[in-house]
mmCIF file of C-alpha atoms in Angstrom:
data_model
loop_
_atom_site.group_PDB
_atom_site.id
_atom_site.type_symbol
_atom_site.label_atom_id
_atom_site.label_comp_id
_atom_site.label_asym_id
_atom_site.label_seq_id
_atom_site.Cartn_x
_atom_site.Cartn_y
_atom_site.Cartn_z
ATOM 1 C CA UNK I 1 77.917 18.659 11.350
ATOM 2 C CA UNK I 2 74.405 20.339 10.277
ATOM 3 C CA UNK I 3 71.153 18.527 10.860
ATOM 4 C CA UNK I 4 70.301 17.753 7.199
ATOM 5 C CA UNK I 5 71.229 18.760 3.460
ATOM 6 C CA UNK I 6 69.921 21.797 1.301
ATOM 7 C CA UNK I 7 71.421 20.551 -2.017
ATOM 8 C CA UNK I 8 67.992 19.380 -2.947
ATOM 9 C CA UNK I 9 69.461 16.160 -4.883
ATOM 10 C CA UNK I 10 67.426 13.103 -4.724
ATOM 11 C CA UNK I 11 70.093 9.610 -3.719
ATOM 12 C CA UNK I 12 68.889 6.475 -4.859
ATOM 13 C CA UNK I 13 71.164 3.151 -3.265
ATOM 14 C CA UNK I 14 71.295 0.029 -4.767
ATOM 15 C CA UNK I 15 71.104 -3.366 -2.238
ATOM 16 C CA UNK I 16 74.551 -4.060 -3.682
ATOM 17 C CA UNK I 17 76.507 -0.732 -2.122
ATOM 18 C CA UNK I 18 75.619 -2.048 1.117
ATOM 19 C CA UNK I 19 76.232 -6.166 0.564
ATOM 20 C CA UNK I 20 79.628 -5.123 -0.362
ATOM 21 C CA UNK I 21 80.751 -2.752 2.189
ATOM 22 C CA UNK I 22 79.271 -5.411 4.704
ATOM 23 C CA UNK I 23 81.172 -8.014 2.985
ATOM 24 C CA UNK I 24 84.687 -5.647 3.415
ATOM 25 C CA UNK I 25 83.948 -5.298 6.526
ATOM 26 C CA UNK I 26 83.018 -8.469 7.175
ATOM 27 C CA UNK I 27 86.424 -10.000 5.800
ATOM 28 C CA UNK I 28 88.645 -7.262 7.450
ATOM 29 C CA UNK I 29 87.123 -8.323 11.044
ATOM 30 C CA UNK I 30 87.575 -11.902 10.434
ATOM 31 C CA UNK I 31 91.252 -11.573 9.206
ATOM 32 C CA UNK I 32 92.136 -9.293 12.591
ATOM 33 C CA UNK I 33 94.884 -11.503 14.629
ATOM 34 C CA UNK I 34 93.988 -11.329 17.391
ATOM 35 C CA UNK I 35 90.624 -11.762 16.888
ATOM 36 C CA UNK I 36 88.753 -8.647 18.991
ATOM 37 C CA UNK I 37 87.134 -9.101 22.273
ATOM 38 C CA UNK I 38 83.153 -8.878 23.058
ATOM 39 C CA UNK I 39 83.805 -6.074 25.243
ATOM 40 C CA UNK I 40 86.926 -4.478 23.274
ATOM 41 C CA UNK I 41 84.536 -5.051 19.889
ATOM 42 C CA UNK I 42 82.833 -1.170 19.783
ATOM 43 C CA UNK I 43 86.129 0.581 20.820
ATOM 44 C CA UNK I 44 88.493 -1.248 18.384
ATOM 45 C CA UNK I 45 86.318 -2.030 15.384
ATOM 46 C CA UNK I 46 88.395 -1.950 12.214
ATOM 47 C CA UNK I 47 87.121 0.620 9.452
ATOM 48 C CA UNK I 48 87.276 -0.184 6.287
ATOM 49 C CA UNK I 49 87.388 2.307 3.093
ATOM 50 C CA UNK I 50 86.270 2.280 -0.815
ATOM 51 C CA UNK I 51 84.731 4.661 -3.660
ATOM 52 C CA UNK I 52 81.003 4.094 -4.758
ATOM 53 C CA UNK I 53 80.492 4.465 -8.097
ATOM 54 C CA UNK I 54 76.839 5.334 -10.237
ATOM 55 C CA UNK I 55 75.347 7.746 -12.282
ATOM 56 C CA UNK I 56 73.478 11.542 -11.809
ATOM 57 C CA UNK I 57 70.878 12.713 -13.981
ATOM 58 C CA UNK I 58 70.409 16.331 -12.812
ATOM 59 C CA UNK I 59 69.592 16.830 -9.621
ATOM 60 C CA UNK I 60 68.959 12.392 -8.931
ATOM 61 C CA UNK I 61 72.132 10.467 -8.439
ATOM 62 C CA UNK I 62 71.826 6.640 -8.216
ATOM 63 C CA UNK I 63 74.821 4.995 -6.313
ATOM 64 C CA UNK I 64 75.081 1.235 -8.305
ATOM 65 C CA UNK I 65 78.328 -0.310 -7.277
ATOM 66 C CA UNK I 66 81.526 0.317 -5.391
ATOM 67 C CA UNK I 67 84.966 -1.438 -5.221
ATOM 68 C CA UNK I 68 87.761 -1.272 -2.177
ATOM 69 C CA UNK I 69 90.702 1.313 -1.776
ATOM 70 C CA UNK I 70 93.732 1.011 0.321
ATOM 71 C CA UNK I 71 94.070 3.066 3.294
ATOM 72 C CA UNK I 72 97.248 4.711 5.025
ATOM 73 C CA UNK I 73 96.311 5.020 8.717
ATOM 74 C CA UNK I 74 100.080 7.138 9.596
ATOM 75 C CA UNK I 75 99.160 9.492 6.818
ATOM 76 C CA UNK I 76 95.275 9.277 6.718
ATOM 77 C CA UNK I 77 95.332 8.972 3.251
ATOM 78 C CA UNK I 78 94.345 6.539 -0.068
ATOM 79 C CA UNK I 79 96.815 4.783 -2.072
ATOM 80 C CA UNK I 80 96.031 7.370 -4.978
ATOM 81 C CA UNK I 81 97.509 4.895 -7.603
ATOM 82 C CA UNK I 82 95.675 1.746 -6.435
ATOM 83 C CA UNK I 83 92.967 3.900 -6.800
ATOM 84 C CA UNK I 84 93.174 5.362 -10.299
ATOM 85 C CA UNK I 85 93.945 1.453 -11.705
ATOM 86 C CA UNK I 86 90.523 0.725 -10.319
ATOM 87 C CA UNK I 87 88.991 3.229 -11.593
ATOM 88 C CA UNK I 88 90.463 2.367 -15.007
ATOM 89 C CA UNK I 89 89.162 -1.092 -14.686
ATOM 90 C CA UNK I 90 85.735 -0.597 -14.009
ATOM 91 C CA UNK I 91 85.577 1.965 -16.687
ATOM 92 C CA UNK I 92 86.425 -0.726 -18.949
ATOM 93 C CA UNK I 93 83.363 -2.567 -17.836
ATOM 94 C CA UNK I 94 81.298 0.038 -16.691
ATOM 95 C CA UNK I 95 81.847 2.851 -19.141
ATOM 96 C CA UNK I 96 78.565 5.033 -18.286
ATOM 97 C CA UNK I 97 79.479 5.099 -14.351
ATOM 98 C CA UNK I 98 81.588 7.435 -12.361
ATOM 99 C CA UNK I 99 83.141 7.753 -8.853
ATOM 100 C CA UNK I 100 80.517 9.324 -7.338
ATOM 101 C CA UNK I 101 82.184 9.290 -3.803
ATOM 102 C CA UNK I 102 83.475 6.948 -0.790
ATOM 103 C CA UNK I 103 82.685 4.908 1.518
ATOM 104 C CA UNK I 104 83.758 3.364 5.396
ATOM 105 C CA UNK I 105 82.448 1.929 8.672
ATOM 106 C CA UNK I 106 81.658 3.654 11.495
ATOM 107 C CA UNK I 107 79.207 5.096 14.044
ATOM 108 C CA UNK I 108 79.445 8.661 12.710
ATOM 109 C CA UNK I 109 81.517 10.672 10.602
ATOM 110 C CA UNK I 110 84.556 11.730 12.122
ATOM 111 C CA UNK I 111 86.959 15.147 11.749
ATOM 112 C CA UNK I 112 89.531 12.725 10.096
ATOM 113 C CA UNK I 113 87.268 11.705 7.008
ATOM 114 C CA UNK I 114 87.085 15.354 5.864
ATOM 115 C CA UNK I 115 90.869 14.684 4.814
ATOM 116 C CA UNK I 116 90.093 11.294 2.695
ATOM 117 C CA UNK I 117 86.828 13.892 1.626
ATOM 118 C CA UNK I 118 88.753 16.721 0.434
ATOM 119 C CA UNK I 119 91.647 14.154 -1.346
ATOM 120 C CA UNK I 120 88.783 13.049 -3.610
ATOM 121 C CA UNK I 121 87.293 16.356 -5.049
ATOM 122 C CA UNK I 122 89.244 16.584 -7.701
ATOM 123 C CA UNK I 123 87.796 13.458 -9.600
ATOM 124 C CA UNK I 124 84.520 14.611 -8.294
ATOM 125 C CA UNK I 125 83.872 18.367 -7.055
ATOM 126 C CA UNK I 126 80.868 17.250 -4.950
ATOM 127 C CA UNK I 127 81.720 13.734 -3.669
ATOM 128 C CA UNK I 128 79.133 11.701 -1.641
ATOM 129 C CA UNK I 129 80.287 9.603 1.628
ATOM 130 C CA UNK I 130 78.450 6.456 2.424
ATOM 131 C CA UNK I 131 78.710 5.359 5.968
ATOM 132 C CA UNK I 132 77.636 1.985 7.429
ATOM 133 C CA UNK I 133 77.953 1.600 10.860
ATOM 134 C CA UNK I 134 78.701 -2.215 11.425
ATOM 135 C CA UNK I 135 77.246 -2.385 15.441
ATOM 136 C CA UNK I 136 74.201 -4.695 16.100
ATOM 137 C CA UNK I 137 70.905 -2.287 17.081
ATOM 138 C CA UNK I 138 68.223 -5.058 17.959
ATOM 139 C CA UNK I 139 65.607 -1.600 18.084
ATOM 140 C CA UNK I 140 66.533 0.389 14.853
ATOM 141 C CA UNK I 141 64.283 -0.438 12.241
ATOM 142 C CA UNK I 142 65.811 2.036 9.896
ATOM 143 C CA UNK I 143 69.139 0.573 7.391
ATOM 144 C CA UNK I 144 72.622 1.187 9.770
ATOM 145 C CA UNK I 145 73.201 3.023 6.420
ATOM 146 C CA UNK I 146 73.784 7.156 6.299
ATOM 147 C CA UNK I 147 74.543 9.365 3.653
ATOM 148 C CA UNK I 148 76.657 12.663 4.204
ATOM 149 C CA UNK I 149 77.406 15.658 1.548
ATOM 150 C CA UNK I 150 79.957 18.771 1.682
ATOM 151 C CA UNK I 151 78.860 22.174 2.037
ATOM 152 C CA UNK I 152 80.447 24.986 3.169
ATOM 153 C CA UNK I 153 79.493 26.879 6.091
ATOM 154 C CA UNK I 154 80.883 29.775 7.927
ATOM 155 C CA UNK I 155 81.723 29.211 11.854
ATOM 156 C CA UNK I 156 83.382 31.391 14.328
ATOM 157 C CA UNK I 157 84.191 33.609 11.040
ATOM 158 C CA UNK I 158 86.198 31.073 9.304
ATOM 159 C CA UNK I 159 84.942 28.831 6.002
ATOM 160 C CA UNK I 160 84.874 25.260 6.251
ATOM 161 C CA UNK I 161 83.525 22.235 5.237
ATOM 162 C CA UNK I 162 81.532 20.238 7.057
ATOM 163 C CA UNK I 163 79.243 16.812 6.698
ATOM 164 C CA UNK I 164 75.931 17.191 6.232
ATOM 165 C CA UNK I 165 73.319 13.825 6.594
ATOM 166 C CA UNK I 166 70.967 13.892 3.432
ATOM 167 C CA UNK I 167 68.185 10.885 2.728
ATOM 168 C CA UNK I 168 68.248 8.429 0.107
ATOM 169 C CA UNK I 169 65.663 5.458 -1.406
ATOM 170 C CA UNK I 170 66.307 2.130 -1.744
ATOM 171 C CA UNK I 171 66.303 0.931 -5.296
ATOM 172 C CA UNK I 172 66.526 -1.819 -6.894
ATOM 173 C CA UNK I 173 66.117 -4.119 -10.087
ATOM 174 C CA UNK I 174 64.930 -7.287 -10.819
ATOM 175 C CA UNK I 175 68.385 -9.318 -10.749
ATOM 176 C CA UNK I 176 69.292 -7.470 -6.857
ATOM 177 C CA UNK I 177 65.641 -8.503 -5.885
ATOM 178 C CA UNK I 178 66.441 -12.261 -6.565
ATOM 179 C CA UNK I 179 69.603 -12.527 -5.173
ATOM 180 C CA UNK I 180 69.123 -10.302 -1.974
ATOM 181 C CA UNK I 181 65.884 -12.879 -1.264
ATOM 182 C CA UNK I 182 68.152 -15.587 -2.029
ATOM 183 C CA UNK I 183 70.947 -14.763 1.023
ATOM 184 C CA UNK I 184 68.094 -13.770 3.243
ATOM 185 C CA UNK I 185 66.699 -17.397 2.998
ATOM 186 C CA UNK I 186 69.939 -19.056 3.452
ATOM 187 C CA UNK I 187 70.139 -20.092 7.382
ATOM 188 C CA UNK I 188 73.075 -22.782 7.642
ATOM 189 C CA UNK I 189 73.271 -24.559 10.634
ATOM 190 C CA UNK I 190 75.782 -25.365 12.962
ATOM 191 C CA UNK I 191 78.648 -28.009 11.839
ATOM 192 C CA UNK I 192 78.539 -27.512 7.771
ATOM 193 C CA UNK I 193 79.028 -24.671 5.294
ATOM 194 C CA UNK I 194 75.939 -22.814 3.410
ATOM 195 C CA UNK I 195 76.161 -24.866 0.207
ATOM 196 C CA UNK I 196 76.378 -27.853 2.227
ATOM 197 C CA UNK I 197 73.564 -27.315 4.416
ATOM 198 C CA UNK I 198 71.272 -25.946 1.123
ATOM 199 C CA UNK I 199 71.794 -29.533 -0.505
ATOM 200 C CA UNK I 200 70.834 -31.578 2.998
ATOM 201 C CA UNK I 201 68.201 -29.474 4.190
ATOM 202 C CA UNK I 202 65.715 -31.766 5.927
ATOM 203 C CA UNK I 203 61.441 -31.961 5.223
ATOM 204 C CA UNK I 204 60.946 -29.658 8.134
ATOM 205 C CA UNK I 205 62.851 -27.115 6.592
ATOM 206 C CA UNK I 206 61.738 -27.464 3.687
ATOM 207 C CA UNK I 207 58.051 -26.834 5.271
ATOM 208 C CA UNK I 208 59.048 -23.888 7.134
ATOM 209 C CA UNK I 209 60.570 -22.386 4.032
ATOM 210 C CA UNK I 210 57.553 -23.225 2.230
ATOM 211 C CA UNK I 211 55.220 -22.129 4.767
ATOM 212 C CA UNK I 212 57.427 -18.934 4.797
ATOM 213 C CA UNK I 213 56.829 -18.542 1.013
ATOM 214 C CA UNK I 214 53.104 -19.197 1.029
ATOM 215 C CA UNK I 215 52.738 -16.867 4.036
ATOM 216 C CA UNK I 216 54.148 -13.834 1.801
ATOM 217 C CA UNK I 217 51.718 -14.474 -0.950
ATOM 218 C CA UNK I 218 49.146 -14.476 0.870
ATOM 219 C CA UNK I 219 50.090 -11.236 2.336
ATOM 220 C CA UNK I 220 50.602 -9.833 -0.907
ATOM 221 C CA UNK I 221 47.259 -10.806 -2.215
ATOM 222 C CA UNK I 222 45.818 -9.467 1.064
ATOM 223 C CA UNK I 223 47.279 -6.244 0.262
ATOM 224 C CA UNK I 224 46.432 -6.167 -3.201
ATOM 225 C CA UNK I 225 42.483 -6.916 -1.751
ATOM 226 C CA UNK I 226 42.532 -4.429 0.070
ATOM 227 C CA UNK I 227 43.229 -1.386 -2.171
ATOM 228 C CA UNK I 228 41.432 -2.907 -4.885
ATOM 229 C CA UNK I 229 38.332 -2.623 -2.392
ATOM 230 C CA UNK I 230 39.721 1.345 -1.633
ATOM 231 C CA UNK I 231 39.475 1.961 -5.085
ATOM 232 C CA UNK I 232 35.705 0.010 -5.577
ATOM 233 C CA UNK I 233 34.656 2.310 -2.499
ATOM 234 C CA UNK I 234 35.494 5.364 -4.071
ATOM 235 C CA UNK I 235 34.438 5.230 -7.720
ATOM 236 C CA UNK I 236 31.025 4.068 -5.522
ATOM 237 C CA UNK I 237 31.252 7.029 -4.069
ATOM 238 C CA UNK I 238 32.185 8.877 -7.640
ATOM 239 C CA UNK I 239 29.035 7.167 -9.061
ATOM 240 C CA UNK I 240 26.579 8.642 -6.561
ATOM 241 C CA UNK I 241 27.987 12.223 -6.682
ATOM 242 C CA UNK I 242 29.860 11.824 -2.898
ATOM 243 C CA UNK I 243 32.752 13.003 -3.835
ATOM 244 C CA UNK I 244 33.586 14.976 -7.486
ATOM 245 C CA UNK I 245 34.294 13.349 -10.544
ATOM 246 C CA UNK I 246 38.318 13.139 -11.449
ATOM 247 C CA UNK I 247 38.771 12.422 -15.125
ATOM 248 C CA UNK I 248 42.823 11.707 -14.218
ATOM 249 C CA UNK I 249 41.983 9.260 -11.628
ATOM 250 C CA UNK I 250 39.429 7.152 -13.833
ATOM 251 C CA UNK I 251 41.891 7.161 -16.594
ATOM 252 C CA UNK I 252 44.068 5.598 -14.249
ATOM 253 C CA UNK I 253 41.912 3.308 -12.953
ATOM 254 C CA UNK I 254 40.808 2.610 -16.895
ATOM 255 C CA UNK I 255 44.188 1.662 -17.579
ATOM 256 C CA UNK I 256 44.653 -0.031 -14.606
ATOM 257 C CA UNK I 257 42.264 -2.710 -15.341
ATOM 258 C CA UNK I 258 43.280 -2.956 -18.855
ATOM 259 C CA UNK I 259 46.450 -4.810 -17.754
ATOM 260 C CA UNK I 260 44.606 -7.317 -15.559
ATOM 261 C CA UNK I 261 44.056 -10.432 -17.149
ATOM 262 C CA UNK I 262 40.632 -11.649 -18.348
ATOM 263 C CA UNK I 263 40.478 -14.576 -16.781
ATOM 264 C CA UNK I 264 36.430 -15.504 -17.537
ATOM 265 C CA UNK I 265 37.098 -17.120 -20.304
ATOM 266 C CA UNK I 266 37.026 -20.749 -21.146
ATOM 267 C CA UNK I 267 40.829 -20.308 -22.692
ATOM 268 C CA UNK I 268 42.024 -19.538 -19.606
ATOM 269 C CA UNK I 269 40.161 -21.985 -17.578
ATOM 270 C CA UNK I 270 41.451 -24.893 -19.520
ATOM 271 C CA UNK I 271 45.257 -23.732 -19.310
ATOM 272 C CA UNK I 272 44.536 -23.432 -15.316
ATOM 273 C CA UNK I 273 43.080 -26.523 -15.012
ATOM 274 C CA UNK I 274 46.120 -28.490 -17.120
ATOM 275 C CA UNK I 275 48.399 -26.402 -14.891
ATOM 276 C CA UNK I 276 46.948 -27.430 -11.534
ATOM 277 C CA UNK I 277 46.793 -31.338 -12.772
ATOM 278 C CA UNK I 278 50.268 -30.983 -14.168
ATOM 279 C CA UNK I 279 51.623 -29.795 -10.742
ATOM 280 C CA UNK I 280 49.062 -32.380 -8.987
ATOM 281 C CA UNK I 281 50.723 -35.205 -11.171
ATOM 282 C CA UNK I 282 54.508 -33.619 -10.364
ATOM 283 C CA UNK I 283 53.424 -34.052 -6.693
ATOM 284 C CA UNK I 284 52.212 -37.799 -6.966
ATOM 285 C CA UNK I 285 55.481 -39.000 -8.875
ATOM 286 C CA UNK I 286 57.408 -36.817 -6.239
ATOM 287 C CA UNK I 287 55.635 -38.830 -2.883
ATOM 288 C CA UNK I 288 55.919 -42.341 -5.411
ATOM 289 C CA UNK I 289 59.320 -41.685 -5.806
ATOM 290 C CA UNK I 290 60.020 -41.161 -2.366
ATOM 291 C CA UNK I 291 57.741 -44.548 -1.150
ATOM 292 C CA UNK I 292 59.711 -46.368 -3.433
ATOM 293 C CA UNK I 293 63.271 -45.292 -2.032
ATOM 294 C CA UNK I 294 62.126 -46.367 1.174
ATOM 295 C CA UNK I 295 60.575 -49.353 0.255
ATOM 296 C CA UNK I 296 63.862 -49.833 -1.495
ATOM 297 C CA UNK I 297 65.819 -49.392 1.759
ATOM 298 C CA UNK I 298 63.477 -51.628 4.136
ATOM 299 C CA UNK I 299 64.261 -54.457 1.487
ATOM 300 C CA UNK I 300 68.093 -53.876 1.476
ATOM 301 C CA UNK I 301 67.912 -54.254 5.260
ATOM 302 C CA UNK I 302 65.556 -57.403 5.367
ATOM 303 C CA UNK I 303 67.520 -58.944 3.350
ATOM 304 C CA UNK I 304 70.786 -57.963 5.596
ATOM 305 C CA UNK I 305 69.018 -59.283 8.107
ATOM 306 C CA UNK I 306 67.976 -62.453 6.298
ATOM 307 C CA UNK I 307 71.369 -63.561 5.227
ATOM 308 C CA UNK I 308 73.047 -63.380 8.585
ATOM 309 C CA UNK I 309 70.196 -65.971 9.763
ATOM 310 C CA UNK I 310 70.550 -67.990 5.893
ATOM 311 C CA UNK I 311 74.158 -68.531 6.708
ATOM 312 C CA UNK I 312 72.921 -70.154 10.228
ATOM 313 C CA UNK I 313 69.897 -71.808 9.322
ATOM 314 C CA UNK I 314 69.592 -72.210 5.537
ATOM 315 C CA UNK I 315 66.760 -70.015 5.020
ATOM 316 C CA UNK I 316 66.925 -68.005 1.886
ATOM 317 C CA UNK I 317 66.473 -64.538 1.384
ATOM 318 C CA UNK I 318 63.398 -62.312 0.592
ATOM 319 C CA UNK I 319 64.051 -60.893 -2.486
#
């Protein structure tokens, strides 16, 4: 397998490729009976196999989606017919996107794939295989996520195909943004499902969460600071003749500030102001509401407590 690609095409992967291979895999491993060992688990992993499907624009192909195939592990081969039905489907619902390749689970690429590799070039000549290997890595920063292509070299004499790794982007729109945030923030806890625990979550998670959330704005707005204050520094320097004048840059920069907000005026400060003493007034009703449910429980139980001792002395209750 060579080092890297020479293609020269540019892969862009969508968040969603890689939630549902995880999730295949994820459901294979669980459904194994017997369920594998700890130290059995990187030996006998299962692998699991599917088709990604996208678009390419020239020389950029963006992987979007991908769906599961059936796999023959005496013959190394896909249930070809399984596969064309799904591939009908989705063309039904996704009529602009094509099988752009496979995918499976697995430390590396292996002599074996080539076969399942091969079987799929004649839906696409130049087929893409996405591998995601499923062990834990505490010190990778980098996605467990490669990317391999086809080419044809010439060893010992002979032709043959042969992986190569090539690099990809992450990309992503709005709708993947949301949702992938979403299952990152969901932490159930021991002894109740994820829905469960999202509707009980106590105030101290709800502090950490919020804490959590506050904590990446302020980054972000630290961030933002901070090149803003780059780009004051150098049209300073621009101004006094440091460094030479760049038409481009200032048109940029022109434009730039265009889209910010003026936010001087008295229009705006009067819409701030009755949005800061709307969410003030949200936040009283919210802490009155809550005082008066427990006010509302410490008078249920006095008055418990008051007409076990009114059936023995005669006293009468509170409320």
């Amino acid at each position: 397998m060579a080092s890297s690609s020479s293609s020269g095409l540019t892969f862009k992967l969508h968040p969603l490729v890689i939630v549902n291979i995880s999730d295949h895999y994820t459901r294979v491993k669980s459904q194994m009976n017997p369920p594998i060992a700890a130290h059995h688990r990187s030996a006998t992993s299962p692998r699991v196999y599917g088709c990604v499907i996208g678009i390419q624009r020239g020389r950029t192909v963006e992987i979007f989606n991908s769906f599961e195939l059936l796999y023959d592990p005496s013959t190394h081969s896909l249930d070809r017919s399984f596969l064309e039905k799904k591939q009908e489907l989705y063309k039904k619902v996704f009529p602009h996107f094509y099988i752009l390749g496979w995918y499976s689970t697995g430390n590396d690429a292996q002599e074996s794939d080539m076969h399942i590799h091969k079987a799929l070039m004649d839906i696409n000549e130049s087929p893409v295989y996405v591998l995601l290997n499923p062990s834990i890595n505490h010190a990778q920063k980098d996605l467990p996520v490669s990317i391999y292509e086809s080419e044809l070299h010439v060893i010992d004499g002979i032709p043959q195909l042969i992986f190569v790794r090539s690099s990809y982007t992450i990309e992503t729109v709005e709708a993947e943004r949301i949702s992938v945030d979403h299952v990152a923030h969901l932490k159930p806890s021991d002894g109740g499902s994820a829905a469960t625990q999202c509707e009980c979550f106590s105030v101290d998670s709800c502090h950490i969460y919020l804490a959590a959330h506050l904590t990446g704005i302020h980054s972000a707005i630290k961030m933002l600071h901070s090149r803003i204050k780059v780009l004051h520094h150098y049209l300073l320097a621009m101004q006094k003749g440091d460094v030479p004048c760049d038409n481009s840059l200032l048109r940029q920069v022109s434009s730039l500030l265009r889209r910010l907000p003026a936010i001087e005026s008295g229009k705006f400060q009067d819409d701030f102001l009755m949005e800061y003493n709307d969410t003030l007034l949200i936040t009283y009703l919210a802490m009155m509401t809550n005082c008066s449910s427990a006010m509302n429980e410490l008078v249920d139980k006095f008055n418990t407590a008051y007409d076990r001792h009114s059936r023995r002395g005669g006293r009468t209750a509170f409320m």
